[in-house]
PDB file of C-alpha atoms in Angstrom:
ATOM      1  CA  MET A   1      11.777  18.683   5.804  1.00 74.00           C
ATOM      2  CA  LEU A   2      14.645  21.282   5.645  1.00 85.00           C
ATOM      3  CA  ARG A   3      17.734  21.360   7.882  1.00 81.00           C
ATOM      4  CA  GLN A   4      20.222  24.111   8.675  1.00 75.00           C
ATOM      5  CA  GLN A   5      22.500  22.432   6.075  1.00 71.00           C
ATOM      6  CA  ASP A   6      20.044  23.594   3.348  1.00 78.00           C
ATOM      7  CA  VAL A   7      20.626  27.276   4.111  1.00 76.00           C
ATOM      8  CA  GLY A   8      22.186  28.928   1.053  1.00 69.00           C
ATOM      9  CA  HIS A   9      20.771  26.433  -1.384  1.00 77.00           C
ATOM     10  CA  ARG A  10      17.853  26.500  -3.802  1.00 83.00           C
ATOM     11  CA  ILE A  11      14.579  25.050  -2.393  1.00 89.00           C
ATOM     12  CA  VAL A  12      10.957  24.619  -3.315  1.00 93.00           C
ATOM     13  CA  VAL A  13       8.317  25.134  -0.710  1.00 95.00           C
ATOM     14  CA  ARG A  14       4.631  24.054  -0.917  1.00 95.00           C
ATOM     15  CA  ARG A  15       2.682  26.126   1.564  1.00 93.00           C
ATOM     16  CA  ILE A  16      -0.893  26.152   2.711  1.00 92.00           C
ATOM     17  CA  VAL A  17      -2.467  29.581   1.707  1.00 90.00           C
ATOM     18  CA  GLY A  18      -6.064  28.925   2.566  1.00 91.00           C
ATOM     19  CA  ILE A  19      -9.046  26.471   2.837  1.00 91.00           C
ATOM     20  CA  ARG A  20     -11.719  26.147   0.289  1.00 90.00           C
ATOM     21  CA  GLU A  21     -14.704  23.796   0.702  1.00 88.00           C
ATOM     22  CA  GLY A  22     -12.848  22.061   3.510  1.00 88.00           C
ATOM     23  CA  ARG A  23      -9.715  21.415   1.457  1.00 91.00           C
ATOM     24  CA  PRO A  24      -6.372  23.166   1.788  1.00 90.00           C
ATOM     25  CA  GLN A  25      -5.227  25.465  -1.029  1.00 92.00           C
ATOM     26  CA  PHE A  26      -1.484  25.342  -1.853  1.00 93.00           C
ATOM     27  CA  SER A  27       1.006  27.684  -3.488  1.00 93.00           C
ATOM     28  CA  ASP A  28       4.576  26.776  -4.437  1.00 94.00           C
ATOM     29  CA  ALA A  29       7.526  29.107  -4.020  1.00 92.00           C
ATOM     30  CA  LEU A  30      10.997  28.535  -5.475  1.00 90.00           C
ATOM     31  CA  GLY A  31      14.185  30.345  -4.317  1.00 83.00           C
ATOM     32  CA  GLU A  32      17.292  30.263  -2.168  1.00 79.00           C
ATOM     33  CA  LEU A  33      16.861  29.507   1.555  1.00 83.00           C
ATOM     34  CA  VAL A  34      18.101  32.546   3.452  1.00 72.00           C
ATOM     35  CA  GLU A  35      17.120  31.647   7.027  1.00 78.00           C
ATOM     36  CA  LEU A  36      15.611  28.708   8.885  1.00 85.00           C
ATOM     37  CA  SER A  37      14.333  28.885  12.387  1.00 86.00           C
ATOM     38  CA  GLU A  38      11.921  26.875  14.548  1.00 88.00           C
ATOM     39  CA  THR A  39       9.030  29.122  13.502  1.00 92.00           C
ATOM     40  CA  HIS A  40       9.797  30.530  10.062  1.00 90.00           C
ATOM     41  CA  LEU A  41      11.764  30.039   6.909  1.00 89.00           C
ATOM     42  CA  THR A  42      12.857  32.885   4.592  1.00 85.00           C
ATOM     43  CA  LEU A  43      13.731  32.383   0.906  1.00 82.00           C
ATOM     44  CA  ALA A  44      14.889  34.832  -1.726  1.00 73.00           C
ATOM     45  CA  THR A  45      12.669  34.429  -4.836  1.00 77.00           C
ATOM     46  CA  ALA A  46      12.656  36.224  -8.145  1.00 69.00           C
ATOM     47  CA  GLN A  47       9.892  38.426  -6.816  1.00 72.00           C
ATOM     48  CA  GLY A  48      11.735  39.298  -3.544  1.00 69.00           C
ATOM     49  CA  GLN A  49      12.149  37.809  -0.088  1.00 72.00           C
ATOM     50  CA  LEU A  50       9.307  35.536   1.205  1.00 87.00           C
ATOM     51  CA  ARG A  51       8.891  34.681   4.907  1.00 88.00           C
ATOM     52  CA  VAL A  52       6.826  31.577   5.560  1.00 92.00           C
ATOM     53  CA  PRO A  53       5.633  30.347   8.941  1.00 93.00           C
ATOM     54  CA  VAL A  54       6.723  26.678   9.424  1.00 92.00           C
ATOM     55  CA  ALA A  55       3.127  25.913  10.415  1.00 92.00           C
ATOM     56  CA  GLN A  56       2.038  26.730   6.810  1.00 92.00           C
ATOM     57  CA  VAL A  57       4.701  24.554   5.189  1.00 94.00           C
ATOM     58  CA  HIS A  58       3.144  21.358   3.678  1.00 92.00           C
ATOM     59  CA  ARG A  59       6.403  20.193   1.988  1.00 92.00           C
ATOM     60  CA  ALA A  60       9.819  21.617   1.349  1.00 93.00           C
ATOM     61  CA  LYS A  61      12.942  20.201  -0.205  1.00 91.00           C
ATOM     62  CA  ARG A  62      16.286  21.216  -1.802  1.00 88.00           C
ATOM     63  CA  VAL A  63      16.316  21.317  -5.566  1.00 85.00           C
ATOM     64  CA  PRO A  64      19.189  21.534  -8.043  1.00 76.00           C
ATOM     65  CA  PRO A  65      20.287  24.994  -9.151  1.00 70.00           C
ATOM     66  CA  THR A  66      18.818  26.387 -12.337  1.00 68.00           C
ATOM     67  CA  ARG A  67      22.215  26.441 -14.016  1.00 72.00           C
ATOM     68  CA  ARG A  68      25.412  24.902 -12.844  1.00 77.00           C
ATOM     69  CA  PRO A  69      28.586  26.905 -13.553  1.00 87.00           C
ATOM     70  CA  THR A  70      30.753  25.495 -16.254  1.00 90.00           C
ATOM     71  CA  ALA A  71      33.970  23.731 -15.286  1.00 91.00           C
ATOM     72  CA  ALA A  72      35.907  26.652 -16.734  1.00 94.00           C
ATOM     73  CA  ALA A  73      34.014  29.104 -14.620  1.00 94.00           C
ATOM     74  CA  VAL A  74      34.700  27.087 -11.377  1.00 95.00           C
ATOM     75  CA  VAL A  75      38.371  26.830 -12.295  1.00 96.00           C
ATOM     76  CA  ALA A  76      38.697  30.557 -12.993  1.00 96.00           C
ATOM     77  CA  LEU A  77      36.982  31.528  -9.762  1.00 97.00           C
ATOM     78  CA  GLU A  78      39.087  29.037  -7.755  1.00 97.00           C
ATOM     79  CA  GLN A  79      42.210  30.454  -9.241  1.00 97.00           C
ATOM     80  CA  ALA A  80      41.135  33.993  -8.417  1.00 98.00           C
ATOM     81  CA  ALA A  81      40.419  32.938  -4.810  1.00 98.00           C
ATOM     82  CA  ASN A  82      43.850  31.317  -4.574  1.00 97.00           C
ATOM     83  CA  GLU A  83      45.446  34.632  -5.713  1.00 98.00           C
ATOM     84  CA  ALA A  84      43.374  36.423  -3.032  1.00 98.00           C
ATOM     85  CA  TRP A  85      44.585  34.126  -0.221  1.00 98.00           C
ATOM     86  CA  PRO A  86      48.136  33.338  -1.301  1.00 98.00           C
ATOM     87  CA  ALA A  87      50.009  30.717   0.688  1.00 98.00           C
ATOM     88  CA  PRO A  88      53.694  31.564   1.057  1.00 97.00           C
ATOM     89  CA  THR A  89      54.769  27.986   0.096  1.00 97.00           C
ATOM     90  CA  GLN A  90      53.266  26.643  -3.122  1.00 97.00           C
ATOM     91  CA  GLY A  91      53.995  23.813  -5.452  1.00 97.00           C
ATOM     92  CA  ARG A  92      52.465  22.265  -8.491  1.00 97.00           C
ATOM     93  CA  LEU A  93      51.378  18.823  -9.480  1.00 97.00           C
ATOM     94  CA  GLY A  94      50.584  19.334 -13.150  1.00 97.00           C
ATOM     95  CA  ASP A  95      47.750  21.797 -12.911  1.00 97.00           C
ATOM     96  CA  TRP A  96      47.016  21.030  -9.236  1.00 98.00           C
ATOM     97  CA  LEU A  97      48.105  23.528  -6.649  1.00 98.00           C
ATOM     98  CA  LEU A  98      49.834  22.588  -3.354  1.00 98.00           C
ATOM     99  CA  ARG A  99      49.742  25.158  -0.644  1.00 98.00           C
ATOM    100  CA  SER A 100      51.246  25.579   2.881  1.00 98.00           C
ATOM    101  CA  ALA A 101      51.045  28.540   5.335  1.00 97.00           C
ATOM    102  CA  GLU A 102      52.242  27.151   8.735  1.00 94.00           C
ATOM    103  CA  GLY A 103      48.850  25.546   9.244  1.00 94.00           C
ATOM    104  CA  TRP A 104      47.022  28.873   9.182  1.00 95.00           C
ATOM    105  CA  THR A 105      43.532  28.252   7.674  1.00 94.00           C
ATOM    106  CA  GLY A 106      42.426  25.326   5.643  1.00 94.00           C
ATOM    107  CA  ARG A 107      42.442  27.274   2.395  1.00 95.00           C
ATOM    108  CA  ALA A 108      46.123  28.167   2.575  1.00 97.00           C
ATOM    109  CA  ASN A 109      47.151  24.649   3.684  1.00 97.00           C
ATOM    110  CA  SER A 110      45.434  22.416   1.228  1.00 98.00           C
ATOM    111  CA  ALA A 111      45.817  21.066  -2.301  1.00 98.00           C
ATOM    112  CA  LEU A 112      43.439  22.408  -4.899  1.00 98.00           C
ATOM    113  CA  PRO A 113      42.775  19.650  -7.488  1.00 97.00           C
ATOM    114  CA  ILE A 114      41.677  21.636 -10.591  1.00 95.00           C
ATOM    115  CA  GLY A 115      42.872  20.641 -13.959  1.00 94.00           C
ATOM    116  CA  ASP A 116      45.177  17.728 -14.847  1.00 95.00           C
ATOM    117  CA  PRO A 117      47.610  16.440 -12.293  1.00 97.00           C
ATOM    118  CA  ASP A 118      49.770  14.986 -15.083  1.00 96.00           C
ATOM    119  CA  ARG A 119      49.508  11.415 -13.703  1.00 97.00           C
ATOM    120  CA  PRO A 120      46.756   8.950 -12.677  1.00 97.00           C
ATOM    121  CA  LEU A 121      44.439  10.056  -9.962  1.00 97.00           C
ATOM    122  CA  ALA A 122      45.641   7.536  -7.376  1.00 97.00           C
ATOM    123  CA  ALA A 123      49.246   8.531  -7.971  1.00 98.00           C
ATOM    124  CA  ALA A 124      48.351  12.232  -7.732  1.00 98.00           C
ATOM    125  CA  VAL A 125      46.770  11.733  -4.244  1.00 98.00           C
ATOM    126  CA  ASP A 126      49.878   9.696  -3.193  1.00 98.00           C
ATOM    127  CA  ALA A 127      52.008  12.679  -4.287  1.00 98.00           C
ATOM    128  CA  VAL A 128      49.867  15.100  -2.310  1.00 98.00           C
ATOM    129  CA  GLU A 129      50.270  12.955   0.794  1.00 98.00           C
ATOM    130  CA  ARG A 130      54.057  12.827   0.339  1.00 98.00           C
ATOM    131  CA  TRP A 131      54.348  16.674  -0.155  1.00 98.00           C
ATOM    132  CA  TYR A 132      52.537  17.439   3.085  1.00 98.00           C
ATOM    133  CA  ALA A 133      54.338  14.685   5.004  1.00 97.00           C
ATOM    134  CA  ASP A 134      57.665  16.248   3.924  1.00 97.00           C
ATOM    135  CA  LEU A 135      56.407  19.566   5.578  1.00 96.00           C
ATOM    136  CA  GLY A 136      55.295  17.752   8.669  1.00 96.00           C
ATOM    137  CA  GLN A 137      51.648  18.804   7.991  1.00 96.00           C
ATOM    138  CA  PRO A 138      48.461  16.854   7.637  1.00 96.00           C
ATOM    139  CA  ALA A 139      47.369  16.412   4.087  1.00 98.00           C
ATOM    140  CA  LEU A 140      44.341  18.418   3.110  1.00 98.00           C
ATOM    141  CA  ILE A 141      42.597  18.675  -0.238  1.00 98.00           C
ATOM    142  CA  ASN A 142      39.829  21.203  -1.151  1.00 96.00           C
ATOM    143  CA  THR A 143      37.450  19.636  -3.561  1.00 94.00           C
ATOM    144  CA  PRO A 144      35.214  22.106  -5.557  1.00 93.00           C
ATOM    145  CA  LEU A 145      31.928  20.437  -6.415  1.00 87.00           C
ATOM    146  CA  PRO A 146      30.801  18.919  -8.680  1.00 84.00           C
ATOM    147  CA  LEU A 147      34.076  19.605 -10.564  1.00 90.00           C
ATOM    148  CA  ALA A 148      36.248  17.555  -8.245  1.00 92.00           C
ATOM    149  CA  ALA A 149      33.720  14.752  -7.519  1.00 89.00           C
ATOM    150  CA  PRO A 150      36.100  12.014  -8.962  1.00 93.00           C
ATOM    151  CA  VAL A 151      38.788  13.179  -6.536  1.00 94.00           C
ATOM    152  CA  GLY A 152      36.244  13.044  -3.759  1.00 92.00           C
ATOM    153  CA  ALA A 153      35.390   9.477  -4.646  1.00 92.00           C
ATOM    154  CA  GLU A 154      39.084   8.479  -4.521  1.00 95.00           C
ATOM    155  CA  LEU A 155      39.430  10.103  -1.095  1.00 95.00           C
ATOM    156  CA  ASP A 156      36.269   8.347   0.188  1.00 93.00           C
ATOM    157  CA  ALA A 157      37.936   5.064  -0.827  1.00 95.00           C
ATOM    158  CA  ARG A 158      41.015   6.025   1.221  1.00 96.00           C
ATOM    159  CA  GLY A 159      39.103   6.900   4.296  1.00 96.00           C
ATOM    160  CA  TRP A 160      39.655  10.702   4.203  1.00 97.00           C
ATOM    161  CA  SER A 161      37.337  12.674   6.450  1.00 95.00           C
ATOM    162  CA  THR A 162      35.270  15.690   5.448  1.00 92.00           C
ATOM    163  CA  ARG A 163      34.939  19.113   7.058  1.00 92.00           C
ATOM    164  CA  PRO A 164      31.691  21.095   6.880  1.00 88.00           C
ATOM    165  CA  PRO A 165      30.787  22.380   3.392  1.00 89.00           C
ATOM    166  CA  THR A 166      31.826  25.850   2.334  1.00 93.00           C
ATOM    167  CA  LEU A 167      29.745  27.982   0.016  1.00 92.00           C
ATOM    168  CA  VAL A 168      31.442  30.035  -2.645  1.00 95.00           C
ATOM    169  CA  GLN A 169      29.080  32.944  -3.174  1.00 95.00           C
ATOM    170  CA  THR A 170      29.109  35.632  -5.848  1.00 96.00           C
ATOM    171  CA  ALA A 171      27.269  38.788  -6.858  1.00 94.00           C
ATOM    172  CA  PRO A 172      27.678  41.602  -9.447  1.00 95.00           C
ATOM    173  CA  LEU A 173      29.573  44.445  -7.803  1.00 94.00           C
ATOM    174  CA  PRO A 174      26.948  47.120  -8.595  1.00 92.00           C
ATOM    175  CA  ALA A 175      24.446  45.177  -6.440  1.00 89.00           C
ATOM    176  CA  LEU A 176      26.767  45.510  -3.395  1.00 93.00           C
ATOM    177  CA  VAL A 177      27.615  49.150  -4.095  1.00 90.00           C
ATOM    178  CA  SER A 178      24.013  50.289  -3.749  1.00 74.00           C
ATOM    179  CA  PRO A 179      23.497  52.296  -0.497  1.00 60.00           C
ATOM    180  CA  PRO A 180      23.274  49.934   2.542  1.00 55.00           C
ATOM    181  CA  SER A 181      20.125  50.070   4.722  1.00 52.00           C
ATOM    182  CA  THR A 182      20.591  51.570   8.079  1.00 47.00           C
ATOM    183  CA  GLY A 183      20.554  49.653  11.308  1.00 46.00           C
ATOM    184  CA  PRO A 184      18.689  50.588  14.574  1.00 43.00           C
ATOM    185  CA  ALA A 185      18.289  54.394  14.837  1.00 40.00           C
ATOM    186  CA  GLY A 186      20.312  54.864  11.568  1.00 43.00           C
ATOM    187  CA  GLU A 187      23.525  53.705  13.280  1.00 48.00           C
ATOM    188  CA  SER A 188      24.999  52.052  10.193  1.00 48.00           C
ATOM    189  CA  GLY A 189      24.597  55.266   8.285  1.00 51.00           C
ATOM    190  CA  SER A 190      26.807  57.177  10.762  1.00 65.00           C
ATOM    191  CA  ALA A 191      29.585  54.580  10.694  1.00 76.00           C
ATOM    192  CA  VAL A 192      32.815  55.653   8.941  1.00 88.00           C
ATOM    193  CA  VAL A 193      34.707  52.917   7.178  1.00 93.00           C
ATOM    194  CA  GLU A 194      38.392  53.630   6.608  1.00 96.00           C
ATOM    195  CA  LEU A 195      40.223  51.731   3.905  1.00 98.00           C
ATOM    196  CA  ALA A 196      43.944  51.202   4.241  1.00 98.00           C
ATOM    197  CA  THR A 197      46.596  49.482   2.230  1.00 97.00           C
ATOM    198  CA  ALA A 198      47.903  47.723   5.385  1.00 97.00           C
ATOM    199  CA  PRO A 199      46.167  46.362   8.452  1.00 97.00           C
ATOM    200  CA  SER A 200      46.567  48.107  11.768  1.00 96.00           C
ATOM    201  CA  ASP A 201      47.791  46.210  14.820  1.00 96.00           C
ATOM    202  CA  GLU A 202      44.234  46.310  16.153  1.00 96.00           C
ATOM    203  CA  TRP A 203      42.950  44.854  12.842  1.00 96.00           C
ATOM    204  CA  LEU A 204      45.482  42.001  13.057  1.00 96.00           C
ATOM    205  CA  ALA A 205      44.468  41.308  16.648  1.00 94.00           C
ATOM    206  CA  ILE A 206      40.832  40.782  15.611  1.00 94.00           C
ATOM    207  CA  ALA A 207      41.989  38.556  12.810  1.00 92.00           C
ATOM    208  CA  ALA A 208      44.147  36.538  15.188  1.00 92.00           C
ATOM    209  CA  GLY A 209      41.225  36.098  17.573  1.00 89.00           C
ATOM    210  CA  ARG A 210      39.005  34.802  14.798  1.00 86.00           C
ATOM    211  CA  LYS A 211      41.571  32.534  13.211  1.00 85.00           C
ATOM    212  CA  GLY A 212      43.346  31.250  16.301  1.00 81.00           C
ATOM    213  CA  GLY A 213      46.658  33.058  16.105  1.00 86.00           C
ATOM    214  CA  LEU A 214      48.692  34.916  13.546  1.00 91.00           C
ATOM    215  CA  PRO A 215      51.988  33.296  12.506  1.00 93.00           C
ATOM    216  CA  ASP A 216      54.326  34.927  10.082  1.00 93.00           C
ATOM    217  CA  ALA A 217      52.835  32.997   7.180  1.00 95.00           C
ATOM    218  CA  ALA A 218      49.408  34.562   7.957  1.00 95.00           C
ATOM    219  CA  ARG A 219      50.809  38.066   7.367  1.00 95.00           C
ATOM    220  CA  HIS A 220      51.906  36.909   3.977  1.00 96.00           C
ATOM    221  CA  VAL A 221      48.497  35.458   3.218  1.00 97.00           C
ATOM    222  CA  LEU A 222      46.804  38.707   4.261  1.00 97.00           C
ATOM    223  CA  THR A 223      49.108  41.280   2.607  1.00 97.00           C
ATOM    224  CA  ALA A 224      50.877  39.578  -0.384  1.00 97.00           C
ATOM    225  CA  VAL A 225      48.314  40.681  -2.975  1.00 97.00           C
ATOM    226  CA  PRO A 226      49.066  43.656  -5.216  1.00 97.00           C
ATOM    227  CA  GLN A 227      45.490  45.091  -4.877  1.00 98.00           C
ATOM    228  CA  VAL A 228      44.330  44.842  -1.361  1.00 98.00           C
ATOM    229  CA  ARG A 229      42.428  46.987   1.174  1.00 98.00           C
ATOM    230  CA  PHE A 230      41.794  46.550   4.873  1.00 98.00           C
ATOM    231  CA  ALA A 231      38.591  48.084   6.212  1.00 98.00           C
ATOM    232  CA  HIS A 232      38.553  49.614   9.689  1.00 98.00           C
ATOM    233  CA  VAL A 233      35.452  50.900  11.542  1.00 96.00           C
ATOM    234  CA  TYR A 234      35.986  52.818  14.789  1.00 94.00           C
ATOM    235  CA  ALA A 235      33.602  53.741  17.673  1.00 91.00           C
ATOM    236  CA  ASP A 236      35.021  56.080  20.241  1.00 87.00           C
ATOM    237  CA  SER A 237      38.556  55.228  19.120  1.00 89.00           C
ATOM    238  CA  THR A 238      37.911  51.533  19.483  1.00 92.00           C
ATOM    239  CA  LEU A 239      38.082  49.264  16.407  1.00 95.00           C
ATOM    240  CA  VAL A 240      34.720  47.465  16.269  1.00 95.00           C
ATOM    241  CA  ALA A 241      34.544  46.117  12.663  1.00 96.00           C
ATOM    242  CA  VAL A 242      36.944  44.949  10.074  1.00 97.00           C
ATOM    243  CA  GLY A 243      37.080  43.508   6.586  1.00 97.00           C
ATOM    244  CA  ARG A 244      39.432  42.734   3.733  1.00 98.00           C
ATOM    245  CA  GLY A 245      39.103  43.142   0.011  1.00 98.00           C
ATOM    246  CA  THR A 246      41.346  42.013  -2.857  1.00 98.00           C
ATOM    247  CA  VAL A 247      41.085  42.348  -6.604  1.00 98.00           C
ATOM    248  CA  THR A 248      42.411  39.260  -8.521  1.00 98.00           C
ATOM    249  CA  GLY A 249      41.354  37.063 -11.445  1.00 97.00           C
ATOM    250  CA  GLN A 250      42.789  39.459 -14.092  1.00 96.00           C
ATOM    251  CA  GLY A 251      41.012  42.369 -12.402  1.00 97.00           C
ATOM    252  CA  ARG A 252      37.575  40.850 -12.499  1.00 97.00           C
ATOM    253  CA  TRP A 253      36.947  39.562  -8.967  1.00 98.00           C
ATOM    254  CA  LEU A 254      36.675  41.456  -5.684  1.00 98.00           C
ATOM    255  CA  GLY A 255      37.364  38.938  -2.945  1.00 98.00           C
ATOM    256  CA  LEU A 256      35.730  39.655   0.384  1.00 98.00           C
ATOM    257  CA  SER A 257      37.148  38.027   3.565  1.00 97.00           C
ATOM    258  CA  LEU A 258      37.398  38.460   7.351  1.00 96.00           C
ATOM    259  CA  ILE A 259      34.227  40.468   7.591  1.00 96.00           C
ATOM    260  CA  GLU A 260      33.999  40.693  11.336  1.00 95.00           C
ATOM    261  CA  VAL A 261      32.090  42.831  13.833  1.00 95.00           C
ATOM    262  CA  LEU A 262      32.842  42.665  17.561  1.00 94.00           C
ATOM    263  CA  PRO A 263      29.853  41.196  19.525  1.00 92.00           C
ATOM    264  CA  ALA A 264      28.973  44.408  21.335  1.00 90.00           C
ATOM    265  CA  SER A 265      28.578  46.242  18.061  1.00 91.00           C
ATOM    266  CA  ARG A 266      26.621  43.712  16.023  1.00 91.00           C
ATOM    267  CA  ARG A 267      23.106  44.195  14.505  1.00 89.00           C
ATOM    268  CA  GLN A 268      23.955  47.820  13.652  1.00 91.00           C
ATOM    269  CA  GLY A 269      24.534  47.308   9.935  1.00 92.00           C
ATOM    270  CA  LEU A 270      28.357  47.564  10.236  1.00 95.00           C
ATOM    271  CA  ALA A 271      29.106  44.504   8.183  1.00 94.00           C
ATOM    272  CA  ARG A 272      26.979  45.945   5.407  1.00 94.00           C
ATOM    273  CA  ARG A 273      28.939  49.193   5.587  1.00 95.00           C
ATOM    274  CA  VAL A 274      32.200  47.346   5.340  1.00 96.00           C
ATOM    275  CA  ILE A 275      31.020  45.333   2.349  1.00 97.00           C
ATOM    276  CA  HIS A 276      29.645  48.421   0.668  1.00 96.00           C
ATOM    277  CA  GLU A 277      32.843  50.369   0.994  1.00 96.00           C
ATOM    278  CA  LEU A 278      34.988  47.479  -0.191  1.00 98.00           C
ATOM    279  CA  ALA A 279      32.681  46.902  -3.135  1.00 97.00           C
ATOM    280  CA  SER A 280      32.903  50.628  -4.052  1.00 97.00           C
ATOM    281  CA  TRP A 281      36.689  50.396  -3.948  1.00 98.00           C
ATOM    282  CA  GLY A 282      36.678  47.240  -6.183  1.00 97.00           C
ATOM    283  CA  LEU A 283      34.296  48.744  -8.720  1.00 96.00           C
ATOM    284  CA  SER A 284      36.357  51.951  -8.974  1.00 95.00           C
ATOM    285  CA  GLY A 285      39.352  49.721  -9.786  1.00 93.00           C
ATOM    286  CA  GLY A 286      37.598  47.888 -12.611  1.00 95.00           C
ATOM    287  CA  ALA A 287      36.372  44.783 -10.897  1.00 96.00           C
ATOM    288  CA  THR A 288      32.953  43.594 -11.989  1.00 96.00           C
ATOM    289  CA  HIS A 289      31.920  40.794  -9.546  1.00 97.00           C
ATOM    290  CA  ALA A 290      32.472  39.894  -5.927  1.00 98.00           C
ATOM    291  CA  PHE A 291      33.034  36.518  -4.273  1.00 98.00           C
ATOM    292  CA  LEU A 292      33.363  35.228  -0.772  1.00 98.00           C
ATOM    293  CA  GLN A 293      33.693  31.905   0.912  1.00 97.00           C
ATOM    294  CA  VAL A 294      31.519  31.114   4.004  1.00 95.00           C
ATOM    295  CA  GLU A 295      30.905  27.829   5.964  1.00 92.00           C
ATOM    296  CA  GLN A 296      27.382  26.577   5.222  1.00 86.00           C
ATOM    297  CA  ARG A 297      26.831  26.080   8.923  1.00 86.00           C
ATOM    298  CA  ASN A 298      27.475  29.833   9.615  1.00 90.00           C
ATOM    299  CA  THR A 299      23.785  30.503   9.025  1.00 86.00           C
ATOM    300  CA  ALA A 300      23.795  34.058  10.355  1.00 88.00           C
ATOM    301  CA  ALA A 301      26.514  35.111   7.838  1.00 91.00           C
ATOM    302  CA  VAL A 302      24.827  33.198   4.977  1.00 90.00           C
ATOM    303  CA  ALA A 303      21.546  34.925   5.760  1.00 87.00           C
ATOM    304  CA  LEU A 304      23.297  38.398   5.616  1.00 91.00           C
ATOM    305  CA  TYR A 305      24.992  37.646   2.385  1.00 93.00           C
ATOM    306  CA  GLN A 306      21.821  36.403   0.804  1.00 87.00           C
ATOM    307  CA  ARG A 307      20.058  39.560   1.820  1.00 88.00           C
ATOM    308  CA  LEU A 308      22.807  41.542   0.059  1.00 91.00           C
ATOM    309  CA  GLY A 309      22.257  39.562  -3.112  1.00 89.00           C
ATOM    310  CA  LEU A 310      25.056  36.989  -3.006  1.00 92.00           C
ATOM    311  CA  VAL A 311      24.176  33.558  -4.389  1.00 90.00           C
ATOM    312  CA  THR A 312      26.011  30.247  -4.202  1.00 90.00           C
ATOM    313  CA  HIS A 313      28.165  29.717  -7.304  1.00 92.00           C
ATOM    314  CA  HIS A 314      29.532  26.304  -6.092  1.00 92.00           C
ATOM    315  CA  THR A 315      30.587  24.584  -2.919  1.00 91.00           C
ATOM    316  CA  TYR A 316      33.761  22.883  -1.768  1.00 92.00           C
ATOM    317  CA  LEU A 317      34.686  20.274   0.791  1.00 92.00           C
ATOM    318  CA  THR A 318      37.937  20.277   2.699  1.00 95.00           C
ATOM    319  CA  ARG A 319      39.061  16.672   2.944  1.00 95.00           C
ATOM    320  CA  VAL A 320      41.503  15.479   5.601  1.00 97.00           C
ATOM    321  CA  ALA A 321      43.842  12.476   5.296  1.00 97.00           C
ATOM    322  CA  PRO A 322      43.532   9.821   8.011  1.00 95.00           C
ATOM    323  CA  ASN A 323      46.228   9.904  10.615  1.00 84.00           C
TER     324      ASN A 323
END
């Protein structure tokens, strides 16, 4: 049976649709799992969303994606993501990237093993460990899958632990620019999203609350991108929702990050409004596709992004060196 870890992945469901001559009749559905609860599961199929009561599910399992992205496509997207979240301290190990940002976020404080490290794999991991030890930081490596599976095997042998999987999701920008649906009583339609080239103090405070502080390196990560916009949504002069958009990857990719709505203002369509406005900005600047990174266990966010048309391009694991 399915688990929460399967949300965001492609599944096949065999469900009971009726009884004929005392025998159950089955129908199969294939799509991406959007939501899983104790009573229902929802999947996005080629014909639209399908909500299936768990009581009608005869069998369900995860299946491989129809097409895996090429290694070149994963490398290009990971490079665009690195440009969108730039660590202030970076080094290279052949083609591998080494990144440090005072410990602020795993993405900005991990090695990215894409390409040739210009030495044997074991020696490359040794060099990563030394680089982070010299900075007084724990060694982290982000392993895009399946591209970096050989790296993952080497880290397994060394006893590196694994953080929860992260989904790298993508969508064509026009799909995100279509008018967002309204929330209760049309509230999302009345929200005004302001885009600024710099974050306000209130915006930074929300980011600090979500990410556990805001060191100087964090400000570099957030602002040191030539094409960047910070979304602000106010209600009665109070900032209630934020988001960040960047255009990188030779102008192709709009990167969405820090989409956050304060608890009291959730379920009003504000996150959709923020994504819509950032997508419109990216499209006007020549970007063609959007990407974001979301932890697989964040099922509420994964479900929202699936409803907007984002699909999983690939996943990555953050690996942590033993103490």
